[in-house]
């Protein structure tokens, strides 16, 4: 069965303290691994797409990487405005566009 | 550009009542989805549609129904509400089947008491 697991569930960082969020996946025929940011009371907002092992994408203080079993979201020198829940999702084989989501990591960055 | 619009934002239902969550998108997207999000559980797909007149079940369809009579609208019907349906519901749409083109609404908070 296709599955996506994120860790940790919650992460507290001091401003400027770099860290990484993990997304482990078991998906047959992976067609894409996606990262989203979700602010309280809002819907998820797209951040990155990764398609193949070894691929990396960057946006400001965030960098997403992909291996054959995991994806990492690295946060460098975070700021309080980076506080949010980060979701990863995998798109498996098939043509329905059904995403399998992890449970999310809630990040809190304290000033 | 409104994107994906969901109504209502908040609703309290009594056990056994029925209601419809409305979803409309103005991006001319073919694909539309309904997800539910429970605390610590991620998003689970309830139903999806690949175009007007075509719908299919997702991971957790029991207790729900959908219809897609137009490209823009994808309402979700809850029949005989149960406490287990207390959740946050997100409607989404996409132009292609990739997760990088999916746009989410702001969510509908439903409590069944």
CSV table of N, CA, C and O in Angstrom, one decimal, chain A residues 7-85:
chain,number,residue,atom,x,y,z
A,7,UNK,N,8.3,13.2,9.6
A,7,UNK,CA,8.8,13.3,10.9
A,7,UNK,C,9.7,14.5,11.0
A,7,UNK,O,10.3,14.9,10.0
A,8,UNK,N,9.8,15.2,12.2
A,8,UNK,CA,9.0,14.9,13.3
A,8,UNK,C,7.6,15.5,13.1
A,8,UNK,O,7.3,16.2,12.2
A,9,UNK,N,6.7,15.2,14.1
A,9,UNK,CA,5.3,15.8,14.0
A,9,UNK,C,5.4,17.3,14.3
A,9,UNK,O,4.6,18.0,13.7
A,10,UNK,N,6.2,17.7,15.2
A,10,UNK,CA,6.4,19.1,15.6
A,10,UNK,C,7.8,19.4,15.8
A,10,UNK,O,8.6,18.5,16.2
A,11,UNK,N,8.2,20.6,15.5
A,11,UNK,CA,9.6,21.0,15.6
A,11,UNK,C,9.6,22.5,16.0
A,11,UNK,O,9.0,23.3,15.4
A,12,UNK,N,10.4,22.7,17.1
A,12,UNK,CA,10.5,24.1,17.6
A,12,UNK,C,12.0,24.5,17.4
A,12,UNK,O,12.9,23.8,17.8
A,13,UNK,N,12.2,25.6,16.7
A,13,UNK,CA,13.5,26.1,16.5
A,13,UNK,C,13.6,27.6,16.9
A,13,UNK,O,12.7,28.3,17.0
A,14,UNK,N,14.8,28.0,17.3
A,14,UNK,CA,15.1,29.4,17.5
A,14,UNK,C,15.4,30.0,16.2
A,14,UNK,O,15.9,29.4,15.3
A,15,UNK,N,15.1,31.3,16.1
A,15,UNK,CA,15.4,32.0,14.8
A,15,UNK,C,16.9,31.8,14.5
A,15,UNK,O,17.8,32.0,15.4
A,16,UNK,N,17.2,31.4,13.3
A,16,UNK,CA,18.6,31.2,12.8
A,16,UNK,C,19.1,29.8,13.0
A,16,UNK,O,20.2,29.5,12.5
A,17,UNK,N,18.3,28.9,13.7
A,17,UNK,CA,18.7,27.6,13.9
A,17,UNK,C,18.3,26.7,12.8
A,17,UNK,O,17.1,26.3,12.7
A,18,UNK,N,19.2,26.2,12.0
A,18,UNK,CA,18.9,25.4,10.8
A,18,UNK,C,18.5,24.0,11.2
A,18,UNK,O,18.9,23.4,12.2
A,19,UNK,N,17.6,23.3,10.4
A,19,UNK,CA,17.2,22.0,10.7
A,19,UNK,C,16.6,21.4,9.4
A,19,UNK,O,16.5,22.0,8.3
A,20,UNK,N,16.2,20.1,9.5
A,20,UNK,CA,15.6,19.4,8.4
A,20,UNK,C,14.3,18.7,8.8
A,20,UNK,O,14.2,18.2,9.9
A,21,UNK,N,13.3,18.6,7.8
A,21,UNK,CA,12.1,17.9,8.0
A,21,UNK,C,12.2,16.7,7.1
A,21,UNK,O,12.7,16.8,5.9
A,22,UNK,N,11.7,15.5,7.5
A,22,UNK,CA,11.8,14.3,6.8
A,22,UNK,C,10.5,13.8,6.2
A,22,UNK,O,9.4,14.0,6.9
A,23,UNK,N,10.5,13.3,5.0
A,23,UNK,CA,9.3,12.7,4.4
A,23,UNK,C,9.7,11.3,3.8
A,23,UNK,O,10.5,11.3,2.8
A,24,UNK,N,9.3,10.3,4.4
A,24,UNK,CA,9.6,8.9,3.9
A,24,UNK,C,8.4,8.4,3.1
A,24,UNK,O,7.2,8.6,3.5
A,25,UNK,N,8.7,7.8,1.9
A,25,UNK,CA,7.5,7.4,1.1
A,25,UNK,C,7.7,6.0,0.6
A,25,UNK,O,8.8,5.5,0.4
A,26,UNK,N,6.6,5.3,0.5
A,26,UNK,CA,6.6,4.0,-0.2
A,26,UNK,C,5.4,4.1,-1.2
A,26,UNK,O,4.3,4.0,-0.9
A,27,UNK,N,5.8,4.4,-2.4
A,27,UNK,CA,4.8,4.6,-3.5
A,27,UNK,C,5.3,3.9,-4.8
A,27,UNK,O,6.5,4.1,-5.2
A,28,UNK,N,4.5,3.1,-5.3
A,28,UNK,CA,4.9,2.5,-6.6
A,28,UNK,C,4.7,3.4,-7.7
A,28,UNK,O,3.8,4.1,-7.9
A,29,UNK,N,5.8,3.4,-8.6
A,29,UNK,CA,5.8,4.3,-9.7
A,29,UNK,C,5.7,5.8,-9.4
A,29,UNK,O,4.8,6.5,-10.0
A,30,UNK,N,6.6,6.2,-8.6
A,30,UNK,CA,6.5,7.6,-8.1
A,30,UNK,C,6.6,8.6,-9.4
A,30,UNK,O,7.5,8.5,-10.1
A,31,UNK,N,5.6,9.5,-9.5
A,31,UNK,CA,5.6,10.4,-10.6
A,31,UNK,C,6.0,11.8,-10.1
A,31,UNK,O,6.1,12.7,-10.9
A,32,UNK,N,6.1,12.0,-8.8
A,32,UNK,CA,6.4,13.3,-8.3
A,32,UNK,C,6.3,13.3,-6.8
A,32,UNK,O,5.4,12.6,-6.2
A,33,UNK,N,7.1,14.1,-6.1
A,33,UNK,CA,7.1,14.3,-4.7
A,33,UNK,C,6.9,15.8,-4.5
A,33,UNK,O,7.7,16.6,-5.0
A,34,UNK,N,5.9,16.2,-3.7
A,34,UNK,CA,5.5,17.6,-3.6
A,34,UNK,C,5.6,18.1,-2.1
A,34,UNK,O,5.2,17.3,-1.2
A,35,UNK,N,6.0,19.3,-2.0
A,35,UNK,CA,6.0,19.9,-0.6
A,35,UNK,C,5.1,21.1,-0.7
A,35,UNK,O,5.0,21.9,-1.6
A,36,UNK,N,4.3,21.3,0.4
A,36,UNK,CA,3.3,22.4,0.6
A,36,UNK,C,3.5,23.0,1.9
A,36,UNK,O,4.0,22.4,2.9
A,37,UNK,N,3.2,24.3,2.0
A,37,UNK,CA,3.1,25.0,3.3
A,37,UNK,C,1.7,25.3,3.6
A,37,UNK,O,0.9,25.7,2.7
A,38,UNK,N,1.3,25.1,4.8
A,38,UNK,CA,-0.1,25.3,5.3
A,38,UNK,C,0.0,26.2,6.5
A,38,UNK,O,0.5,25.8,7.6
A,39,UNK,N,-0.6,27.4,6.4
A,39,UNK,CA,-0.7,28.3,7.5
A,39,UNK,C,-2.1,28.0,8.2
A,39,UNK,O,-3.0,27.5,7.6
A,40,UNK,N,-2.1,28.3,9.5
A,40,UNK,CA,-3.4,28.0,10.3
A,40,UNK,C,-4.6,28.7,9.6
A,40,UNK,O,-4.6,29.8,9.2
A,41,UNK,N,-5.6,27.9,9.5
A,41,UNK,CA,-6.9,28.4,8.9
A,41,UNK,C,-6.9,28.5,7.4
A,41,UNK,O,-7.8,29.1,6.8
A,42,UNK,N,-5.8,28.0,6.8
A,42,UNK,CA,-5.7,28.2,5.3
A,42,UNK,C,-5.5,26.8,4.6
A,42,UNK,O,-5.2,25.8,5.3
A,43,UNK,N,-5.7,26.8,3.3
A,43,UNK,CA,-5.4,25.6,2.6
A,43,UNK,C,-3.9,25.5,2.3
A,43,UNK,O,-3.2,26.5,2.3
A,44,UNK,N,-3.5,24.3,1.9
A,44,UNK,CA,-2.1,24.1,1.6
A,44,UNK,C,-1.7,25.0,0.3
A,44,UNK,O,-2.5,25.1,-0.6
A,45,UNK,N,-0.4,25.4,0.4
A,45,UNK,CA,0.1,26.2,-0.7
A,45,UNK,C,1.4,25.5,-1.3
A,45,UNK,O,2.3,25.2,-0.5
A,46,UNK,N,1.4,25.4,-2.6
A,46,UNK,CA,2.5,24.6,-3.2
A,46,UNK,C,3.8,25.3,-3.1
A,46,UNK,O,4.0,26.5,-3.2
A,47,UNK,N,4.9,24.5,-2.7
A,47,UNK,CA,6.2,24.9,-2.6
A,47,UNK,C,7.1,24.4,-3.7
A,47,UNK,O,7.8,25.1,-4.5
A,48,UNK,N,7.3,23.0,-3.7
A,48,UNK,CA,8.2,22.4,-4.6
A,48,UNK,C,7.7,21.1,-5.2
A,48,UNK,O,6.9,20.4,-4.6
A,49,UNK,N,8.2,20.7,-6.4
A,49,UNK,CA,8.0,19.4,-7.0
A,49,UNK,C,9.4,18.8,-7.2
A,49,UNK,O,10.3,19.5,-7.7
A,50,UNK,N,9.6,17.5,-6.9
A,50,UNK,CA,10.8,16.8,-7.1
A,50,UNK,C,10.4,15.5,-7.9
A,50,UNK,O,9.4,14.9,-7.5
A,51,UNK,N,11.1,15.2,-9.0
A,51,UNK,CA,10.7,14.1,-9.8
A,51,UNK,C,11.6,12.9,-9.7
A,51,UNK,O,11.2,11.8,-10.0
A,52,UNK,N,12.9,13.1,-9.5
A,52,UNK,CA,13.8,12.0,-9.5
A,52,UNK,C,14.9,12.1,-8.4
A,52,UNK,O,15.2,13.2,-8.0
A,53,UNK,N,15.4,11.0,-8.0
A,53,UNK,CA,16.4,10.9,-6.9
A,53,UNK,C,17.6,11.8,-7.3
A,53,UNK,O,18.1,11.7,-8.5
A,54,UNK,N,18.1,12.6,-6.4
A,54,UNK,CA,19.2,13.4,-6.6
A,54,UNK,C,18.8,14.9,-6.9
A,54,UNK,O,19.6,15.8,-6.9
A,55,UNK,N,17.5,15.1,-7.2
A,55,UNK,CA,17.0,16.4,-7.6
A,55,UNK,C,16.9,17.3,-6.3
A,55,UNK,O,16.6,16.8,-5.2
A,56,UNK,N,17.2,18.6,-6.5
A,56,UNK,CA,17.1,19.5,-5.4
A,56,UNK,C,16.4,20.8,-6.0
A,56,UNK,O,16.6,21.1,-7.1
A,57,UNK,N,15.6,21.4,-5.1
A,57,UNK,CA,15.0,22.7,-5.4
A,57,UNK,C,15.1,23.6,-4.3
A,57,UNK,O,15.1,23.2,-3.1
A,58,UNK,N,15.3,24.9,-4.6
A,58,UNK,CA,15.5,25.9,-3.5
A,58,UNK,C,14.6,27.1,-3.7
A,58,UNK,O,14.2,27.5,-4.8
A,59,UNK,N,14.2,27.6,-2.5
A,59,UNK,CA,13.4,28.8,-2.5
A,59,UNK,C,13.6,29.6,-1.2
A,59,UNK,O,13.2,29.1,-0.2
A,60,UNK,N,14.3,30.7,-1.3
A,60,UNK,CA,14.7,31.5,-0.1
A,60,UNK,C,15.4,30.6,0.9
A,60,UNK,O,16.5,30.1,0.6
A,61,UNK,N,14.9,30.4,2.1
A,61,UNK,CA,15.6,29.6,3.1
A,61,UNK,C,15.3,28.1,3.0
A,61,UNK,O,15.7,27.4,3.9
A,62,UNK,N,14.5,27.7,2.1
A,62,UNK,CA,14.1,26.3,2.0
A,62,UNK,C,14.8,25.6,0.8
A,62,UNK,O,14.9,26.2,-0.3
A,63,UNK,N,15.2,24.4,1.1
A,63,UNK,CA,15.7,23.5,0.0
A,63,UNK,C,15.2,22.1,0.2
A,63,UNK,O,15.2,21.5,1.3
A,64,UNK,N,14.6,21.6,-0.9
A,64,UNK,CA,14.0,20.3,-0.9
A,64,UNK,C,14.9,19.3,-1.7
A,64,UNK,O,15.4,19.7,-2.7
A,65,UNK,N,15.1,18.1,-1.1
A,65,UNK,CA,16.0,17.1,-1.8
A,65,UNK,C,15.2,15.8,-1.8
A,65,UNK,O,14.3,15.6,-1.1
A,66,UNK,N,15.6,14.9,-2.8
A,66,UNK,CA,14.9,13.6,-2.9
A,66,UNK,C,15.9,12.5,-3.1
A,66,UNK,O,16.9,12.6,-3.9
A,67,UNK,N,15.6,11.4,-2.4
A,67,UNK,CA,16.3,10.1,-2.6
A,67,UNK,C,15.3,9.1,-3.1
A,67,UNK,O,14.1,9.5,-3.2
A,68,UNK,N,15.7,7.9,-3.2
A,68,UNK,CA,14.7,6.9,-3.7
A,68,UNK,C,13.7,6.5,-2.6
A,68,UNK,O,12.7,5.9,-2.9
A,69,UNK,N,14.0,6.9,-1.3
A,69,UNK,CA,13.1,6.5,-0.3
A,69,UNK,C,12.6,7.7,0.6
A,69,UNK,O,11.6,7.5,1.3
A,70,UNK,N,13.3,8.8,0.5
A,70,UNK,CA,13.0,9.9,1.3
A,70,UNK,C,13.1,11.3,0.6
A,70,UNK,O,13.8,11.4,-0.4
A,71,UNK,N,12.4,12.2,1.2
A,71,UNK,CA,12.7,13.6,0.8
A,71,UNK,C,12.9,14.4,2.1
A,71,UNK,O,12.4,14.1,3.1
A,72,UNK,N,13.8,15.4,1.9
A,72,UNK,CA,14.1,16.3,3.1
A,72,UNK,C,13.8,17.7,2.7
A,72,UNK,O,14.0,18.2,1.5
A,73,UNK,N,13.2,18.5,3.6
A,73,UNK,CA,13.1,19.9,3.5
A,73,UNK,C,14.0,20.6,4.5
A,73,UNK,O,13.8,20.5,5.7
A,74,UNK,N,15.1,21.1,3.9
A,74,UNK,CA,16.1,21.8,4.8
A,74,UNK,C,15.7,23.3,5.0
A,74,UNK,O,15.4,23.9,4.0
A,75,UNK,N,15.7,23.7,6.2
A,75,UNK,CA,15.4,25.1,6.5
A,75,UNK,C,16.7,25.8,7.1
A,75,UNK,O,17.1,25.4,8.2
A,76,UNK,N,17.2,26.7,6.3
A,76,UNK,CA,18.4,27.4,6.7
A,76,UNK,C,18.1,28.7,7.4
A,76,UNK,O,17.4,29.5,6.8
A,77,UNK,N,18.7,28.9,8.6
A,77,UNK,CA,18.5,30.2,9.3
A,77,UNK,C,17.1,30.7,9.3
A,77,UNK,O,16.7,31.7,8.7
A,78,UNK,N,16.2,29.9,9.8
A,78,UNK,CA,14.7,30.2,9.7
A,78,UNK,C,14.4,31.5,10.5
A,78,UNK,O,15.0,31.9,11.4
A,79,UNK,N,13.3,32.1,10.0
A,79,UNK,CA,12.7,33.3,10.6
A,79,UNK,C,11.3,32.9,11.2
A,79,UNK,O,10.7,31.9,10.7
A,80,UNK,N,10.8,33.7,12.1
A,80,UNK,CA,9.5,33.4,12.7
A,80,UNK,C,8.4,33.3,11.6
A,80,UNK,O,7.5,32.5,11.8
A,81,UNK,N,8.5,34.0,10.5
A,81,UNK,CA,7.5,33.9,9.4
A,81,UNK,C,7.5,32.5,8.7
A,81,UNK,O,6.7,32.3,7.9
A,82,UNK,N,8.5,31.7,9.0
A,82,UNK,CA,8.6,30.4,8.4
A,82,UNK,C,7.7,29.4,9.2
A,82,UNK,O,7.6,28.2,8.8
A,83,UNK,N,7.2,29.8,10.3
A,83,UNK,CA,6.4,29.0,11.2
A,83,UNK,C,5.1,28.6,10.4
A,83,UNK,O,4.4,29.5,9.9
A,84,UNK,N,4.8,27.3,10.3
A,84,UNK,CA,3.7,26.8,9.5
A,84,UNK,C,3.7,25.3,9.6
A,84,UNK,O,4.7,24.7,10.2
A,85,UNK,N,2.7,24.6,9.1
A,85,UNK,CA,2.8,23.2,8.9
A,85,UNK,C,3.2,22.9,7.5
A,85,UNK,O,2.7,23.5,6.5
